[in-house]
């Protein structure tokens, strides 16, 4: 398995509080992604990064921000959590090899906003 | 716009029956297509990709550009195939776009 870990694995937080999820990789892969997984919606891209300090929005970026100050870490922040952000969040990495977009996934973070 | 469509949310079959999980895509360029699988309580993992033209765990998938499809097939389903399957499209900006997933249930 690719060296990719997410923390925390589970979190319960209250509406209106800030939350930060961390994704850490040991593979030196260029690309990192945050997805959310919801029943009926599959996996939806929130934000992604194509290098240190280089990030871009995905299809469901509202209410989320990201930062990547080091190659190995990609942080996802919910500035003010809402119940609609209750979900399972997956981080993924890819090597940026133009021959393939294959991605490797973390174990997921289950976030509950009450 | 790029899109991946998996029309079936749930597919239930008995052990030994053939399986076909459907995937259609919309993309104007030359697509790169994948199937990912997520077993219960595990992370998503790559099952196969069209450029490899390989068979993994008895599954195959053929890219049909005319029908813009990349259906996943297995001639004889096994109970351990029960999982969530996602079709994904890689575009030339290095993003992966996923379908909504199909849950495969294989009954004994």
CSV table of C-alpha atoms in Angstrom, one decimal:
chain,number,residue,atom,x,y,z
A,1,UNK,CA,0.0,0.0,0.0
A,2,UNK,CA,1.1,3.5,-0.7
A,3,UNK,CA,2.2,5.4,2.4
A,4,UNK,CA,-0.7,7.6,3.0
A,5,UNK,CA,-2.4,8.2,6.3
A,6,UNK,CA,-5.3,10.4,7.5
A,7,UNK,CA,-5.9,11.8,10.9
A,8,UNK,CA,-8.1,11.8,12.8
A,9,UNK,CA,-9.9,8.6,11.7
A,10,UNK,CA,-13.1,9.7,13.4
A,11,UNK,CA,-14.3,13.0,14.7
A,12,UNK,CA,-17.5,14.4,16.1
A,13,UNK,CA,-17.8,18.1,16.2
A,14,UNK,CA,-20.4,20.8,16.8
A,15,UNK,CA,-22.0,23.0,14.2
A,16,UNK,CA,-20.1,26.2,13.8
A,17,UNK,CA,-16.7,24.9,15.0
A,18,UNK,CA,-13.6,24.8,12.8
A,19,UNK,CA,-12.3,21.4,11.9
A,20,UNK,CA,-9.0,20.4,10.2
A,21,UNK,CA,-8.3,17.0,8.7
A,22,UNK,CA,-4.8,16.0,7.9
A,23,UNK,CA,-3.4,13.8,5.1
A,24,UNK,CA,0.2,12.7,5.2
A,25,UNK,CA,2.1,10.9,2.5
A,26,UNK,CA,5.5,9.3,2.5
A,27,UNK,CA,5.6,8.7,-1.3
A,28,UNK,CA,6.7,12.1,-2.5
A,29,UNK,CA,3.8,12.1,-4.9
A,30,UNK,CA,3.1,15.4,-6.5
A,31,UNK,CA,-0.7,15.4,-6.5
A,32,UNK,CA,-3.0,15.2,-3.5
A,33,UNK,CA,-6.7,15.2,-3.4
A,34,UNK,CA,-9.6,15.5,-0.9
A,35,UNK,CA,-12.8,13.7,-1.7
A,36,UNK,CA,-16.0,13.2,0.3
A,37,UNK,CA,-18.0,10.1,0.0
A,38,UNK,CA,-21.8,10.2,0.5
A,39,UNK,CA,-24.5,7.6,-0.3
A,40,UNK,CA,-26.0,8.3,-3.7
A,41,UNK,CA,-23.3,10.7,-4.6
A,42,UNK,CA,-20.3,8.5,-4.7
A,43,UNK,CA,-16.9,10.3,-4.4
A,44,UNK,CA,-16.9,14.0,-5.0
A,45,UNK,CA,-13.7,16.0,-5.3
A,46,UNK,CA,-13.4,18.9,-2.8
A,47,UNK,CA,-10.0,20.3,-3.5
A,48,UNK,CA,-6.7,19.1,-5.0
A,49,UNK,CA,-3.1,20.1,-5.0
A,50,UNK,CA,-0.6,19.8,-7.8
A,51,UNK,CA,2.4,21.0,-5.8
A,52,UNK,CA,3.5,22.9,-2.6
A,53,UNK,CA,1.2,25.9,-2.3
A,54,UNK,CA,-0.5,25.0,-5.5
A,55,UNK,CA,-4.2,24.1,-5.0
A,56,UNK,CA,-7.4,24.2,-7.0
A,57,UNK,CA,-11.1,23.7,-6.4
A,58,UNK,CA,-13.0,20.6,-7.1
A,59,UNK,CA,-16.8,20.2,-7.7
A,60,UNK,CA,-17.9,20.7,-4.0
A,61,UNK,CA,-15.4,23.2,-2.6
A,62,UNK,CA,-17.8,25.6,-0.9
A,63,UNK,CA,-17.3,25.6,2.9
A,64,UNK,CA,-13.8,24.0,2.6
A,65,UNK,CA,-10.3,25.3,2.3
A,66,UNK,CA,-7.0,23.5,1.9
A,67,UNK,CA,-3.3,24.2,2.5
A,68,UNK,CA,-0.2,22.5,1.4
A,69,UNK,CA,3.0,23.9,2.8
A,70,UNK,CA,5.0,20.7,2.4
A,71,UNK,CA,4.9,18.0,-0.2
A,72,UNK,CA,3.9,15.4,2.3
A,73,UNK,CA,1.0,17.2,4.0
A,74,UNK,CA,-2.4,18.3,2.7
A,75,UNK,CA,-4.8,19.8,5.2
A,76,UNK,CA,-8.5,20.2,4.7
A,77,UNK,CA,-10.3,22.8,6.9
A,78,UNK,CA,-13.9,23.3,7.5
A,79,UNK,CA,-14.0,26.9,8.7
A,80,UNK,CA,-17.4,26.6,10.3
A,81,UNK,CA,-18.7,23.0,10.2
A,82,UNK,CA,-22.3,22.4,9.2
A,83,UNK,CA,-24.4,19.3,9.4
A,84,UNK,CA,-24.3,18.9,5.6
A,85,UNK,CA,-20.6,18.3,5.9
A,86,UNK,CA,-21.1,15.1,7.9
A,87,UNK,CA,-19.4,12.6,5.6
A,88,UNK,CA,-16.5,10.3,5.1
A,89,UNK,CA,-13.5,12.1,3.8
A,90,UNK,CA,-10.8,10.4,1.7
A,91,UNK,CA,-7.4,11.7,0.8
A,92,UNK,CA,-5.7,10.4,-2.3
A,93,UNK,CA,-2.3,10.9,-3.9
A,94,UNK,CA,-1.0,10.3,-7.4
A,95,UNK,CA,2.4,10.5,-8.9
A,96,UNK,CA,1.6,12.9,-11.7
A,97,UNK,CA,3.0,10.5,-14.2
A,98,UNK,CA,1.4,11.7,-17.4
A,99,UNK,CA,1.1,8.0,-18.5
A,100,UNK,CA,-1.4,7.4,-15.7
A,101,UNK,CA,-3.6,9.2,-13.3
A,102,UNK,CA,-3.8,6.2,-10.9
A,103,UNK,CA,-4.5,7.4,-7.4
A,104,UNK,CA,-3.9,5.8,-4.0
A,105,UNK,CA,-6.3,6.4,-1.1
A,106,UNK,CA,-6.1,6.9,2.6
A,107,UNK,CA,-8.3,5.0,5.1
A,108,UNK,CA,-10.8,7.7,5.3
A,109,UNK,CA,-12.0,10.1,8.1
A,110,UNK,CA,-15.5,9.8,9.3
A,111,UNK,CA,-16.7,13.3,10.4
A,112,UNK,CA,-20.0,13.8,12.2
A,113,UNK,CA,-21.2,17.4,12.7
A,114,UNK,CA,-24.0,17.6,15.4
B,1,UNK,CA,-18.3,18.4,-19.2
B,2,UNK,CA,-16.6,15.3,-17.9
B,3,UNK,CA,-19.0,12.9,-16.3
B,4,UNK,CA,-19.1,9.3,-15.2
B,5,UNK,CA,-22.4,7.5,-14.9
B,6,UNK,CA,-23.0,4.3,-13.1
B,7,UNK,CA,-26.7,3.7,-13.5
B,8,UNK,CA,-27.1,0.9,-10.9
B,9,UNK,CA,-26.8,1.7,-7.2
B,10,UNK,CA,-27.1,-2.0,-6.3
B,11,UNK,CA,-26.5,-5.2,-8.1
B,12,UNK,CA,-27.4,-8.5,-6.5
B,13,UNK,CA,-26.5,-11.8,-7.9
B,14,UNK,CA,-26.0,-15.4,-6.7
B,15,UNK,CA,-22.6,-17.0,-6.5
B,16,UNK,CA,-21.5,-18.4,-9.9
B,17,UNK,CA,-23.7,-16.0,-11.9
B,18,UNK,CA,-22.2,-13.6,-14.4
B,19,UNK,CA,-21.7,-10.0,-13.4
B,20,UNK,CA,-21.7,-6.8,-15.4
B,21,UNK,CA,-21.3,-3.4,-13.7
B,22,UNK,CA,-22.1,-0.6,-16.1
B,23,UNK,CA,-20.1,2.6,-16.6
B,24,UNK,CA,-20.6,5.3,-19.2
B,25,UNK,CA,-18.5,8.4,-19.5
B,26,UNK,CA,-18.6,11.7,-21.1
B,27,UNK,CA,-15.3,13.3,-22.1
B,28,UNK,CA,-14.2,15.1,-25.2
B,29,UNK,CA,-10.6,14.0,-25.1
B,30,UNK,CA,-8.8,10.7,-24.9
B,31,UNK,CA,-9.9,9.2,-21.6
B,32,UNK,CA,-8.1,7.2,-19.1
B,33,UNK,CA,-10.5,4.9,-17.2
B,34,UNK,CA,-10.3,3.0,-14.0
B,35,UNK,CA,-12.3,0.7,-11.8
B,36,UNK,CA,-11.8,1.1,-8.1
B,37,UNK,CA,-13.1,-1.3,-5.4
B,38,UNK,CA,-13.9,-0.7,-1.8
B,39,UNK,CA,-14.4,-3.7,0.4
B,40,UNK,CA,-16.2,-3.4,3.7
B,41,UNK,CA,-14.2,-1.1,6.1
B,42,UNK,CA,-11.3,-0.8,3.8
B,43,UNK,CA,-9.8,1.9,1.7
B,44,UNK,CA,-10.5,2.3,-2.0
B,45,UNK,CA,-8.0,0.4,-4.1
B,46,UNK,CA,-7.4,0.2,-7.8
B,47,UNK,CA,-9.0,-2.9,-9.4
B,48,UNK,CA,-8.0,-2.3,-13.0
B,49,UNK,CA,-7.4,0.3,-15.7
B,50,UNK,CA,-8.1,0.2,-19.3
B,51,UNK,CA,-4.5,0.9,-20.5
B,52,UNK,CA,-3.3,-2.3,-18.8
B,53,UNK,CA,-5.8,-4.6,-20.6
B,54,UNK,CA,-5.4,-7.0,-17.7
B,55,UNK,CA,-7.7,-9.3,-15.7
B,56,UNK,CA,-7.7,-8.8,-12.0
B,57,UNK,CA,-9.5,-11.3,-9.7
B,58,UNK,CA,-11.3,-12.5,-12.7
B,59,UNK,CA,-12.7,-9.1,-13.7
B,60,UNK,CA,-12.2,-7.5,-17.1
B,61,UNK,CA,-13.2,-4.2,-18.6
B,62,UNK,CA,-13.1,-3.1,-22.2
B,63,UNK,CA,-13.1,0.5,-23.3
B,64,UNK,CA,-15.7,1.0,-26.0
B,65,UNK,CA,-15.1,4.5,-27.4
B,66,UNK,CA,-18.1,4.3,-29.7
B,67,UNK,CA,-20.5,3.6,-26.9
B,68,UNK,CA,-18.4,5.6,-24.4
B,69,UNK,CA,-18.6,2.7,-22.0
B,70,UNK,CA,-16.2,0.9,-19.7
B,71,UNK,CA,-18.3,-1.9,-18.2
B,72,UNK,CA,-16.8,-4.2,-15.6
B,73,UNK,CA,-17.4,-7.9,-16.1
B,74,UNK,CA,-16.8,-11.2,-14.4
B,75,UNK,CA,-18.2,-14.5,-15.7
B,76,UNK,CA,-18.6,-16.2,-12.3
B,77,UNK,CA,-19.2,-14.1,-9.2
B,78,UNK,CA,-17.8,-15.1,-5.9
B,79,UNK,CA,-19.0,-14.1,-2.4
B,80,UNK,CA,-15.8,-12.2,-1.8
B,81,UNK,CA,-16.6,-9.9,-4.7
B,82,UNK,CA,-19.2,-8.2,-2.6
B,83,UNK,CA,-18.1,-4.6,-2.4
B,84,UNK,CA,-18.6,-1.1,-3.6
B,85,UNK,CA,-17.3,-0.5,-7.1
B,86,UNK,CA,-16.4,2.9,-8.6
B,87,UNK,CA,-15.7,3.7,-12.2
B,88,UNK,CA,-13.4,6.7,-12.6
B,89,UNK,CA,-12.2,8.9,-15.4
B,90,UNK,CA,-8.8,10.5,-15.6
B,91,UNK,CA,-8.6,13.7,-17.6
B,92,UNK,CA,-5.5,15.4,-18.9
B,93,UNK,CA,-5.5,17.8,-15.9
B,94,UNK,CA,-4.7,14.9,-13.6
B,95,UNK,CA,-8.0,14.9,-11.8
B,96,UNK,CA,-10.0,11.7,-11.2
B,97,UNK,CA,-13.7,12.0,-11.6
B,98,UNK,CA,-15.7,9.2,-10.0
B,99,UNK,CA,-19.1,7.8,-10.6
B,100,UNK,CA,-21.7,7.4,-7.9
B,101,UNK,CA,-20.7,3.8,-7.4
B,102,UNK,CA,-22.4,0.4,-7.6
B,103,UNK,CA,-22.8,-1.9,-4.6
B,104,UNK,CA,-22.4,-5.5,-5.7
B,105,UNK,CA,-23.9,-8.1,-3.4
B,106,UNK,CA,-23.1,-11.8,-4.1
B,107,UNK,CA,-25.3,-14.2,-2.3
B,108,UNK,CA,-24.3,-17.8,-1.5
